[in-house]
Coordinates of C-alpha atoms in Angstrom, one line a residue:
X263 CA 0.0 0.0 0.0
X264 CA 1.3 3.4 -0.9
X265 CA 1.6 6.1 1.7
X266 CA -1.0 8.3 -0.1
X267 CA -3.5 5.4 -0.1
X268 CA -2.9 5.0 3.7
X269 CA -3.8 8.7 4.2
X270 CA -6.9 8.4 1.9
X271 CA -8.1 5.3 3.7
X272 CA -7.7 7.1 7.1
X273 CA -9.8 10.0 5.9
X274 CA -12.5 7.7 4.6
X275 CA -12.6 5.6 7.8
X276 CA -12.7 8.7 10.0
X277 CA -15.0 10.8 7.7
X278 CA -17.8 10.7 10.2
X279 CA -15.6 12.5 12.7
X280 CA -14.4 15.0 10.1
X281 CA -17.9 15.7 8.7
X282 CA -18.7 18.8 10.9
X283 CA -15.2 20.2 10.2
X284 CA -15.5 19.5 6.5
X285 CA -18.9 21.2 6.2
X286 CA -17.5 24.2 8.0
X287 CA -14.6 24.4 5.7
X288 CA -16.9 24.1 2.6
X289 CA -19.1 27.0 3.9
X290 CA -16.0 29.1 4.7
X291 CA -14.8 28.5 1.2
X292 CA -18.2 29.4 -0.3
X293 CA -18.4 32.7 1.7
X294 CA -14.8 33.5 1.0
X295 CA -15.4 32.9 -2.7
X296 CA -18.5 35.1 -2.6
X297 CA -16.6 38.0 -1.2
X298 CA -13.8 37.4 -3.7
X299 CA -16.5 37.9 -6.4
X300 CA -17.0 41.4 -4.9
X301 CA -13.3 42.0 -4.6
X302 CA -12.6 41.4 -8.3
X303 CA -15.9 42.7 -9.7
X304 CA -15.2 45.1 -12.6
X305 CA -17.5 47.8 -11.2
X306 CA -16.3 47.7 -7.6
X307 CA -13.5 50.2 -8.3
X308 CA -16.0 52.8 -9.5
X309 CA -16.9 55.8 -7.3
X310 CA -19.4 55.0 -4.6
X311 CA -18.2 51.4 -4.1
X312 CA -15.2 52.1 -1.9
X313 CA -17.0 51.1 1.3
X314 CA -18.0 47.8 -0.2
X315 CA -14.5 47.1 -1.3
X316 CA -13.0 48.0 2.1
X317 CA -15.5 46.0 4.0
X318 CA -14.9 43.0 1.6
X319 CA -11.1 43.1 2.2
X320 CA -11.8 43.1 6.0
X321 CA -14.2 40.2 5.7
X322 CA -11.7 38.1 3.6
X323 CA -9.0 38.7 6.2
X324 CA -11.3 37.8 9.1
X325 CA -12.5 34.6 7.4
X326 CA -9.0 33.5 6.7
X327 CA -7.8 34.1 10.3
X328 CA -10.8 32.5 11.9
X329 CA -10.7 29.5 9.5
X330 CA -7.1 28.9 10.6
X331 CA -7.8 29.1 14.3
X332 CA -10.9 26.9 13.9
X333 CA -9.1 24.3 11.8
X334 CA -6.2 24.2 14.3
X335 CA -8.4 23.6 17.2
X336 CA -10.7 21.1 15.4
X337 CA -7.8 19.0 13.9
X338 CA -6.0 19.0 17.2
X339 CA -9.1 17.5 18.8
X340 CA -9.4 14.9 16.0
X341 CA -5.7 13.9 16.2
X342 CA -6.0 13.5 20.0
X343 CA -9.1 11.3 19.5
X344 CA -7.0 9.1 17.1
X345 CA -4.0 8.9 19.4
X346 CA -4.4 5.2 19.8
X347 CA -4.2 4.7 16.0
X348 CA -1.2 6.9 15.6
X349 CA 0.6 5.3 18.6
X350 CA 0.2 1.9 16.9
X351 CA 1.8 3.3 13.8
X352 CA 4.7 4.6 15.8
X353 CA 5.1 1.3 17.7
X354 CA 5.3 -0.4 14.3
X355 CA 8.2 1.9 13.3
X356 CA 6.6 5.1 11.8
X357 CA 9.2 7.9 12.0
X358 CA 8.4 11.4 12.9
X359 CA 8.9 12.5 9.3
X360 CA 6.4 9.9 8.1
X361 CA 4.0 10.9 10.8
X362 CA 4.2 14.5 9.7
X363 CA 3.8 13.5 6.1
X364 CA 0.7 11.4 6.9
X365 CA -0.9 14.3 8.8
X366 CA 0.0 16.7 5.9
X367 CA -1.6 14.3 3.3
X368 CA -4.8 13.8 5.3
X369 CA -5.3 17.6 5.9
X370 CA -4.5 18.2 2.2
X371 CA -7.1 15.7 1.1
X372 CA -9.8 17.3 3.3
X373 CA -8.6 20.8 2.2
X374 CA -8.7 20.0 -1.5
X375 CA -12.1 18.4 -1.2
X376 CA -13.6 21.4 0.7
X377 CA -12.0 23.8 -1.8
X378 CA -13.3 22.0 -4.9
X379 CA -16.8 21.5 -3.5
X380 CA -16.9 25.0 -2.1
X381 CA -16.0 26.7 -5.4
X382 CA -18.4 24.5 -7.4
X383 CA -21.3 25.5 -5.0
X384 CA -20.0 29.1 -5.0
X385 CA -20.1 29.3 -8.8
X386 CA -23.6 27.7 -9.0
X387 CA -25.0 30.1 -6.5
X388 CA -22.9 33.2 -7.5
X389 CA -25.8 34.6 -9.7
X390 CA -28.2 34.3 -6.8
X391 CA -25.7 35.9 -4.5
X392 CA -25.1 38.9 -6.8
X393 CA -28.9 39.4 -7.4
X394 CA -29.5 39.3 -3.6
X395 CA -26.7 41.8 -3.2
X396 CA -28.3 44.2 -5.7
X397 CA -31.6 44.0 -3.9
X398 CA -30.4 44.2 -0.3
X399 CA -27.6 46.8 -0.9
X400 CA -29.5 48.7 -3.6
X401 CA -26.5 48.5 -6.0
X402 CA -27.4 48.0 -9.6
X403 CA -23.8 47.7 -10.7
X404 CA -23.2 44.2 -9.4
X405 CA -23.9 42.3 -12.6
X406 CA -23.0 38.6 -13.2
X407 CA -19.5 37.9 -14.6
X408 CA -17.1 35.0 -15.0
X409 CA -15.2 35.2 -11.7
X410 CA -11.9 33.6 -12.9
X411 CA -9.7 35.8 -10.6
X412 CA -12.0 35.1 -7.6
X413 CA -11.7 31.3 -8.2
X414 CA -7.8 31.5 -8.5
X415 CA -7.7 33.8 -5.4
X416 CA -9.8 31.5 -3.3
X417 CA -7.8 28.4 -4.3
X418 CA -4.5 30.1 -3.5
X419 CA -5.8 31.5 -0.2
X420 CA -7.1 28.1 1.0
X421 CA -4.1 26.2 -0.2
X422 CA -1.9 28.5 1.8
X423 CA -4.3 28.0 4.8
X424 CA -4.1 24.2 4.3
X425 CA -0.2 24.4 4.2
X426 CA -0.1 26.4 7.4
X427 CA -2.4 24.0 9.2
X428 CA -0.4 21.0 7.9
X429 CA 2.8 22.5 9.3
X430 CA 1.2 23.6 12.6
X431 CA -0.6 20.3 13.7
X432 CA 2.6 18.2 13.9
X433 CA 4.2 20.8 16.2
X434 CA 1.2 20.7 18.5
X435 CA 0.9 16.8 18.5
X436 CA 4.4 15.5 19.3
X437 CA 5.4 11.9 19.6
X438 CA 5.6 11.8 23.4
X439 CA 2.2 13.4 23.7
X440 CA 0.6 10.7 21.6
X441 CA 2.1 7.9 23.7
X442 CA 0.9 9.8 26.8
X443 CA -2.6 10.0 25.4
X444 CA -2.5 6.2 24.6
X445 CA -1.9 5.6 28.3
X446 CA -4.8 8.0 29.2
X447 CA -7.2 6.1 27.1
X448 CA -6.9 3.0 29.2
X449 CA -7.3 4.9 32.5
X450 CA -11.0 5.8 32.0
X451 CA -12.7 8.7 33.7
X452 CA -10.9 9.9 36.9
X453 CA -12.6 11.4 39.9
X454 CA -13.9 14.8 39.1
X455 CA -12.3 17.6 41.1
X456 CA -13.6 21.2 41.5
X457 CA -13.1 24.2 43.6
X458 CA -16.0 25.7 45.5
X459 CA -14.2 29.0 45.7
X460 CA -13.8 29.1 41.9
X461 CA -17.4 28.0 41.5
X462 CA -18.6 30.9 43.6
X463 CA -16.1 33.3 41.9
X464 CA -17.6 32.4 38.5
X465 CA -21.1 33.5 39.5
X466 CA -19.6 36.6 41.2
X467 CA -17.7 37.7 38.1
X468 CA -20.7 37.2 35.9
X469 CA -22.9 39.2 38.3
X470 CA -20.3 42.0 38.4
X471 CA -20.2 42.1 34.6
X472 CA -24.0 42.2 34.4
X473 CA -24.3 45.0 37.0
X474 CA -21.8 47.0 34.9
X475 CA -23.9 46.4 31.8
X476 CA -27.1 47.8 33.4
X477 CA -25.3 50.6 35.4
X478 CA -26.6 53.2 33.0
X479 CA -30.1 52.5 34.3
X480 CA -29.1 53.0 38.0
X481 CA -27.9 56.5 38.7
X482 CA -25.8 55.9 41.8
X483 CA -24.2 52.9 40.2
X484 CA -23.4 54.8 37.0
X485 CA -21.8 57.6 39.0
X486 CA -19.7 55.1 41.1
X487 CA -18.4 53.3 37.9
X488 CA -17.6 56.6 36.2
X489 CA -15.4 57.5 39.2
X490 CA -13.6 54.2 39.0
X491 CA -13.3 53.7 35.2
X492 CA -13.5 57.3 34.0
X493 CA -14.3 56.3 30.4
X494 CA -17.0 54.1 28.9
X495 CA -14.6 52.0 26.9
X496 CA -12.8 51.0 30.2
X497 CA -16.2 49.7 31.5
X498 CA -16.8 47.7 28.3
X499 CA -13.3 46.2 28.5
X500 CA -13.7 45.2 32.1
X501 CA -17.2 43.8 31.3
X502 CA -15.7 41.7 28.5
X503 CA -12.9 40.3 30.7
X504 CA -15.2 39.4 33.6
X505 CA -17.6 37.8 31.2
X506 CA -14.9 35.7 29.6
X507 CA -13.3 34.6 32.8
X508 CA -16.7 34.0 34.5
X509 CA -17.9 31.9 31.6
X510 CA -14.8 29.7 31.6
X511 CA -15.0 29.1 35.3
X512 CA -18.8 28.5 35.1
X513 CA -18.2 25.5 32.7
X514 CA -15.0 24.2 34.3
X515 CA -16.0 24.6 37.9
X516 CA -19.6 25.7 38.7
X517 CA -21.3 23.1 36.5
X518 CA -19.5 20.3 38.3
X519 CA -20.3 21.9 41.6
X520 CA -24.0 22.1 40.7
X521 CA -24.0 18.4 39.5
X522 CA -22.5 17.3 42.8
X523 CA -25.2 19.2 44.7
X524 CA -27.8 17.5 42.4
X525 CA -26.3 14.1 43.3
X526 CA -27.0 14.7 47.0
X527 CA -30.7 15.0 46.4
X528 CA -31.3 11.3 46.5
X529 CA -35.0 11.5 45.7
X530 CA -34.2 13.0 42.4
X531 CA -30.8 11.4 41.7
X532 CA -32.1 7.8 42.2
X533 CA -35.3 8.3 40.2
X534 CA -35.4 6.0 37.1
X535 CA -32.5 6.9 34.7
X536 CA -31.5 10.2 36.3
X537 CA -28.5 8.6 38.0
X538 CA -27.1 7.6 34.6
X539 CA -27.3 11.0 32.8
X540 CA -26.4 13.0 35.9
X541 CA -23.3 11.0 36.6
X542 CA -22.2 11.0 33.0
X543 CA -23.0 14.7 32.6
X544 CA -20.4 15.6 35.2
X545 CA -17.6 13.8 33.2
X546 CA -19.0 15.3 29.9
X547 CA -18.9 18.8 31.3
X548 CA -15.4 18.3 32.6
X549 CA -14.1 16.9 29.3
X550 CA -15.9 19.5 27.2
X551 CA -15.5 22.6 29.4
X552 CA -13.1 24.3 26.9
X553 CA -15.3 23.4 23.9
X554 CA -18.5 24.7 25.7
X555 CA -16.6 27.8 26.7
X556 CA -15.5 28.4 23.1
X557 CA -19.0 27.7 21.7
X558 CA -20.4 30.3 24.2
X559 CA -17.9 32.9 23.3
X560 CA -18.3 32.3 19.5
X561 CA -22.1 32.4 19.9
X562 CA -22.0 35.6 21.9
X563 CA -19.8 37.2 19.4
X564 CA -22.2 36.2 16.6
X565 CA -25.4 37.2 18.4
X566 CA -24.0 40.5 19.6
X567 CA -22.5 41.6 16.3
X568 CA -25.5 40.7 14.3
X569 CA -27.9 42.2 16.8
X570 CA -25.9 45.5 17.0
X571 CA -25.8 45.8 13.2
X572 CA -29.4 44.8 12.8
X573 CA -30.7 47.3 15.4
X574 CA -28.5 50.1 14.1
X575 CA -29.5 49.4 10.5
X576 CA -33.2 49.1 11.4
X577 CA -33.0 52.2 13.6
X578 CA -31.5 54.5 10.9
X579 CA -35.0 55.8 10.0
X580 CA -35.9 56.7 13.6
X581 CA -32.6 58.4 14.1
X582 CA -33.0 60.5 11.0
X583 CA -36.5 61.5 12.1
X584 CA -35.3 62.5 15.6
X585 CA -32.3 64.5 14.3
X586 CA -33.9 66.0 11.1
X587 CA -37.6 66.8 11.9
X588 CA -37.8 68.9 8.7
X589 CA -36.6 66.7 5.9
X590 CA -34.9 69.4 3.8
X591 CA -33.6 72.6 5.3
X592 CA -32.2 75.7 3.4
X593 CA -30.7 78.3 5.6
X594 CA -29.9 81.6 3.8
X595 CA -27.1 83.6 5.4
X596 CA -26.7 87.4 5.1
X597 CA -25.6 88.5 1.6
X598 CA -27.1 85.5 -0.2
X599 CA -28.2 87.0 -3.6
X600 CA -29.3 83.7 -5.0
X601 CA -31.8 82.8 -2.2
X602 CA -35.1 83.1 -4.1
X603 CA -33.7 81.3 -7.2
X604 CA -32.4 78.4 -5.0
X605 CA -35.8 78.1 -3.3
X606 CA -37.5 78.0 -6.7
X607 CA -35.0 75.3 -7.9
X608 CA -35.6 73.2 -4.8
X609 CA -39.4 73.4 -5.1
X610 CA -39.2 72.5 -8.8
X611 CA -37.0 69.5 -8.2
X612 CA -39.3 68.1 -5.6
X613 CA -42.4 68.7 -7.8
X614 CA -40.8 67.0 -10.9
X615 CA -39.7 64.0 -8.8
X616 CA -43.4 63.6 -7.6
X617 CA -42.9 64.4 -3.9
X618 CA -45.6 66.2 -1.9
X619 CA -44.3 68.8 0.5
X620 CA -45.1 71.8 2.7
X621 CA -42.8 74.7 3.1
X622 CA -42.3 76.5 6.4
X623 CA -40.3 79.7 6.8
X624 CA -38.8 81.6 9.7
X625 CA -36.4 84.4 10.4
X626 CA -33.5 83.3 12.7
X627 CA -31.5 86.1 14.3
X628 CA -27.8 85.5 15.2
X629 CA -26.6 87.6 18.1
X630 CA -23.9 87.7 20.8
X631 CA -24.8 87.9 24.4
X632 CA -23.2 90.4 26.7
X633 CA -20.7 87.7 27.8
X634 CA -19.7 87.1 24.1
X635 CA -21.6 83.8 23.6
X636 CA -23.2 83.2 20.2
X637 CA -27.0 82.7 20.3
X638 CA -29.7 82.2 17.7
X639 CA -33.2 83.7 18.3
X640 CA -36.5 83.0 16.5
X641 CA -39.8 84.8 17.1
X642 CA -42.8 83.1 18.7
X643 CA -45.1 83.3 15.6
X644 CA -42.5 81.7 13.3
X645 CA -41.8 78.9 15.9
X646 CA -45.5 78.1 16.3
X647 CA -45.9 77.8 12.6
X648 CA -43.0 75.4 12.4
X649 CA -44.2 73.2 15.2
X650 CA -47.7 73.1 13.8
X651 CA -46.3 71.1 10.9
X652 CA -44.8 68.6 13.4
X653 CA -48.1 68.1 15.3
X654 CA -46.8 69.9 18.4
X655 CA -48.7 72.2 20.6
X656 CA -48.2 76.0 20.4
X657 CA -46.4 77.8 23.2
X658 CA -47.1 81.2 24.7
X659 CA -44.6 83.8 25.9
X660 CA -44.8 87.2 27.5
X661 CA -42.3 90.1 27.0
X662 CA -38.7 89.3 28.0
X663 CA -39.5 85.6 28.4
X664 CA -37.7 83.0 26.4
X665 CA -38.1 79.3 25.6
X666 CA -35.1 77.1 24.9
X667 CA -35.0 74.9 21.9
X668 CA -31.4 73.9 21.8
X669 CA -28.8 74.7 24.5
X670 CA -25.1 74.0 24.1
X671 CA -23.5 76.2 26.7
X672 CA -23.0 74.8 30.1
X673 CA -20.8 76.8 32.5
X674 CA -19.8 75.7 36.0
X675 CA -22.5 77.9 37.4
X676 CA -25.1 76.3 35.1
X677 CA -24.4 72.6 35.8
X678 CA -26.8 72.3 38.7
X679 CA -29.2 75.0 37.5
X680 CA -32.4 73.9 35.7
X681 CA -32.7 75.2 32.1
X682 CA -35.8 77.1 33.1
X683 CA -33.7 79.3 35.4
X684 CA -31.2 80.5 32.8
X685 CA -31.1 84.1 31.7
X686 CA -29.5 85.9 28.8
X687 CA -28.4 89.5 28.7
X688 CA -28.4 91.4 25.4
X689 CA -27.6 94.9 24.1
X690 CA -25.6 95.9 27.2
X691 CA -28.3 94.6 29.6
X692 CA -31.0 96.6 27.8
X693 CA -32.8 93.3 27.2
X694 CA -32.8 90.5 29.8
X695 CA -34.4 87.3 28.7
X696 CA -35.5 84.8 31.3
X697 CA -36.1 81.2 30.3
X698 CA -39.4 79.7 31.3
X699 CA -38.9 76.3 29.9
X700 CA -37.2 74.0 27.4
X701 CA -38.5 72.0 24.4
X702 CA -38.6 68.3 24.6
X703 CA -37.7 68.1 21.0
X704 CA -35.5 70.2 18.7
X705 CA -37.5 71.0 15.6
X706 CA -34.4 72.3 13.9
X707 CA -31.7 70.0 12.6
X708 CA -29.3 69.0 15.3
X709 CA -25.9 70.8 15.3
X710 CA -27.2 73.4 12.9
X711 CA -27.4 75.9 15.7
X712 CA -25.4 75.9 18.9
X713 CA -28.0 77.6 21.1
X714 CA -31.4 78.7 19.9
X715 CA -34.2 80.2 21.8
X716 CA -37.8 81.5 21.1
X717 CA -38.9 85.0 22.2
X718 CA -42.1 87.0 22.1
X719 CA -42.7 88.8 18.8
X720 CA -42.5 92.3 20.4
X721 CA -39.2 91.4 22.1
X722 CA -37.9 90.2 18.7
X723 CA -38.7 93.6 17.1
X724 CA -36.6 95.4 19.8
X725 CA -33.5 93.3 19.1
X726 CA -33.7 92.3 15.4
X727 CA -31.7 95.3 14.1
X728 CA -28.8 94.4 16.4
X729 CA -28.0 91.0 14.8
X730 CA -27.6 89.1 11.6
X731 CA -30.8 87.8 10.0
X732 CA -30.9 84.2 8.5
X733 CA -33.8 83.1 6.5
X734 CA -34.8 79.6 7.4
X735 CA -36.8 77.3 4.9
X736 CA -38.0 73.9 6.2
X737 CA -39.6 71.4 3.9
X738 CA -41.8 68.7 5.3
X739 CA -41.8 66.0 2.7
X740 CA -44.0 62.8 2.3
X741 CA -42.0 59.6 1.6
X742 CA -38.8 61.6 2.3
X743 CA -36.8 58.3 2.6
X744 CA -37.0 58.1 -1.3
X745 CA -35.6 61.6 -1.8
X746 CA -31.9 60.7 -1.7
X747 CA -31.3 61.0 -5.4
X748 CA -33.4 64.1 -5.7
X749 CA -31.5 65.8 -2.9
X750 CA -28.2 64.9 -4.6
X751 CA -29.5 66.5 -7.8
X752 CA -30.5 69.6 -5.8
X753 CA -27.0 69.9 -4.4
X754 CA -25.6 69.9 -7.9
X755 CA -28.1 72.5 -9.1
X756 CA -27.4 74.9 -6.3
X757 CA -23.7 74.3 -6.8
X758 CA -22.6 73.2 -3.3
X759 CA -24.0 71.4 -0.3
X760 CA -22.3 74.0 2.0
X761 CA -21.6 77.5 0.8
X762 CA -20.5 80.8 2.5
X763 CA -24.0 82.2 1.6
X764 CA -26.3 79.3 2.5
X765 CA -26.5 75.9 4.1
X766 CA -28.6 73.1 2.5
X767 CA -29.1 69.8 4.2
X768 CA -31.4 67.0 3.1
X769 CA -32.5 64.1 5.4
X770 CA -33.0 61.9 2.3
X771 CA -29.4 62.2 1.3
X772 CA -28.2 61.3 4.8
X773 CA -30.7 58.5 5.0
X774 CA -29.6 57.1 1.7
X775 CA -25.9 56.9 2.5
X776 CA -26.3 55.8 6.2
X777 CA -28.7 53.0 5.1
X778 CA -26.2 51.9 2.4
X779 CA -23.4 52.1 4.9
X780 CA -25.0 50.0 7.6
X781 CA -26.6 47.6 5.1
X782 CA -23.2 46.8 3.6
X783 CA -21.8 46.1 7.1
X784 CA -24.8 44.1 8.1
X785 CA -24.8 42.0 4.9
X786 CA -21.1 41.2 5.1
X787 CA -21.1 40.5 8.9
X788 CA -24.1 38.3 8.4
X789 CA -22.1 35.9 6.3
X790 CA -19.2 35.9 8.7
X791 CA -21.7 35.3 11.5
X792 CA -23.0 32.2 9.6
X793 CA -19.4 30.9 9.6
X794 CA -19.0 31.5 13.3
X795 CA -22.3 30.0 14.2
X796 CA -21.8 26.9 12.1
X797 CA -18.2 26.5 13.4
X798 CA -19.6 26.7 17.0
X799 CA -21.9 23.8 16.1
X800 CA -19.1 22.0 14.5
X801 CA -17.1 22.2 17.7
X802 CA -19.9 20.4 19.5
X803 CA -20.3 17.9 16.6
X804 CA -16.6 17.1 16.8
X805 CA -16.8 16.5 20.6
X806 CA -19.8 14.3 20.4
X807 CA -18.2 12.0 17.8
X808 CA -14.8 12.1 19.5
X809 CA -16.5 10.7 22.7
X810 CA -18.6 8.2 20.7
X811 CA -16.5 5.1 21.2
X812 CA -16.3 5.8 25.0
X813 CA -20.1 6.3 25.1
X814 CA -20.6 3.1 23.1
X815 CA -18.8 1.0 25.8
X816 CA -20.9 2.7 28.5
X817 CA -24.2 2.0 26.8
X818 CA -23.1 -1.6 26.2
X819 CA -22.5 -2.0 29.9
X820 CA -25.7 -0.4 31.1
X821 CA -27.8 -2.4 28.6
X822 CA -26.7 -5.5 30.3
X823 CA -28.3 -4.4 33.6
X824 CA -31.7 -3.8 31.8
X825 CA -31.7 -0.3 30.2
X826 CA -34.2 -0.2 27.3
X827 CA -33.8 1.6 24.0
X828 CA -36.4 4.3 25.0
X829 CA -34.5 4.9 28.2
X830 CA -31.2 5.1 26.3
X831 CA -32.8 7.7 23.9
X832 CA -34.0 9.8 26.9
X833 CA -30.6 9.7 28.6
X834 CA -28.8 10.6 25.3
X835 CA -31.3 13.4 24.5
X836 CA -30.9 15.0 27.9
X837 CA -27.1 14.9 27.7
X838 CA -26.9 16.3 24.2
X839 CA -29.5 19.0 25.0
X840 CA -27.6 20.1 28.1
X841 CA -24.3 20.4 26.1
X842 CA -26.1 22.0 23.2
X843 CA -28.4 24.6 24.8
X844 CA -26.5 25.7 27.9
X845 CA -24.0 27.6 25.7
X846 CA -26.9 29.1 23.6
X847 CA -28.7 30.3 26.7
X848 CA -25.5 31.7 28.2
X849 CA -24.7 33.5 24.9
X850 CA -28.2 34.9 24.7
X851 CA -27.9 36.3 28.2
X852 CA -24.4 37.7 27.5
X853 CA -25.8 39.4 24.3
X854 CA -28.7 41.0 26.1
X855 CA -26.4 42.5 28.7
X856 CA -23.8 43.7 26.2
X857 CA -26.5 45.5 24.2
X858 CA -27.8 47.1 27.4
X859 CA -24.2 48.4 27.8
X860 CA -24.4 50.0 24.4
X861 CA -27.9 51.3 25.2
X862 CA -29.3 49.9 21.9
X863 CA -32.6 48.8 23.3
X864 CA -34.8 49.4 26.3
X865 CA -36.8 46.7 28.1
X866 CA -38.2 43.8 26.1
X867 CA -37.1 44.4 22.5
X868 CA -39.0 42.4 19.9
X869 CA -36.3 42.9 17.3
X870 CA -33.6 41.4 19.5
X871 CA -35.9 38.5 20.5
X872 CA -36.5 37.9 16.7
X873 CA -32.7 37.8 16.1
X874 CA -32.1 35.3 19.0
X875 CA -35.1 33.2 18.0
X876 CA -33.8 33.0 14.4
X877 CA -30.5 31.6 15.7
X878 CA -32.4 29.3 18.1
X879 CA -34.3 27.7 15.1
X880 CA -31.0 26.9 13.3
X881 CA -29.4 25.7 16.5
X882 CA -32.4 23.4 17.3
X883 CA -32.3 21.9 13.8
X884 CA -28.6 21.2 14.3
X885 CA -29.4 19.6 17.6
X886 CA -32.1 17.4 16.0
X887 CA -29.6 16.2 13.3
X888 CA -26.8 15.4 15.7
X889 CA -29.2 13.7 18.2
X890 CA -30.6 11.5 15.4
X891 CA -27.2 10.4 14.2
X892 CA -25.9 9.9 17.7
X893 CA -28.9 7.8 18.9
X894 CA -28.9 5.8 15.6
X895 CA -25.3 4.8 16.1
X896 CA -25.6 4.0 19.9
X897 CA -28.8 2.1 19.5
X898 CA -27.0 -0.7 17.7
X899 CA -25.2 -1.6 20.9
X900 CA -28.3 -1.9 23.2
X901 CA -28.8 -5.6 23.9

């Protein structure tokens, strides 16, 4: 038998173990190839596609790095599981060089197989991928083409990856380690040891992390943490560290501690088959603690990244509405000779594009207070006309009273002072304006004015000649989300978006580019999340089938004392469900608290629940597949 045939037979014989890893490699290849199609698309270098190009490069690099780490860990576990087989080869005289060559050939066979199948499937579905990309990212330039460069690039990248893995695995699995593992196989499960201190510490660390996450809802806790950490990013870093350490200790220590407590409850422990699955679950948790930890962290990363991008992408509309109540604003500054022509052009463009709108006007006075602070002032009648278009109630002011719309100046004296107690002095104290309240909502675009207040019409007449008048035009537009292209055209017609003589800002333009930006990130990260999620499931798959021979011997033994097939199915289902869904539950909890930290949702958010349920459905299907194959194999050994 040739050496290549030996490697090929080994792969065939152990293919059931390699299946989860092989499927993950195929999916990684497909996704990598899809992004390579973007990378080498003829139209991607055109203006307006730079973001997609940059995000694609980042995605390709991330997939390559993660695929390497995932492959190293998975193959390391597989080789450990086959330590008896490799030890026999070495006893029969296999040299270290031959062992390295055998590993290299096996990994190369799996690598070539995943590359070939991945590219074939990628080419088949490339048209669907590009059509979906056009629809989701609203990019009509991504037409179908023959992706020869993408095919070559993918083959080269994964061949390099396969070579790196082949060179790394023999370094991790040395000859003396395999002989040591061969001895371990014959020792069976040892007594499980755990630390009560570490078990309690795991819960304590997780609770500390969760308290930090919700600190923004508890004022005294938020103030306390601000004193300790100073900056928000320090809190996020500390939360991440405590969550990681706490999760690892939970699986390696607390789960064993909890199972030992469960064993002491004899009424439950001795009931039917409970003793079998509880006793075996302790050893399973101990053997698989690192795997369960990795699955939880990977799932948390997947859930959190997708949830953040989904919530941000879905919330673009609400953010634009809050920040830009008037969907198009034209602010004419002093000396603008083309004001009326620009307004006429804007109205004509919206009419021709078929958009219905209402125009609101106001005079906004720019002045300096006696303490040299810039302030913008609008008269009451103009302000009430503006807010009527936003379905807000009118306000009423007496002489020398003011109403704050936007307030940017905060001095040391003002920090603890309510906004309603603030006063402004104008014209060398000839006019003293006392604030009687503040608006809940800024009807002007945010950041357009630093500080803007409303005054009585009579008060406005007394000060209007001492400042610079700006004419404000606000357009309330129906279906404003579709005005992006029209606003871009308006910008071209009136020369510049920003000019010395006027400022023009369209919410449709901002919405268009923000939506495209976040949609690209969400779309790309969604595919990376698929790889992470499937890889997490593959970790579990690989552990189940690594332990299969040991489980087979156990079920053979318990079948001799009378366990039935139905009881075996119940025991196996409970064990698999525990190992499958505890990481999912933990990852979901971690995700909810992380998102609380970023203040992306309040209370029970249906969108977040929808994201987590989507992952649960996929996870549950994966569970059913593995459970079916697992039980089908073990049922053959029940007497």
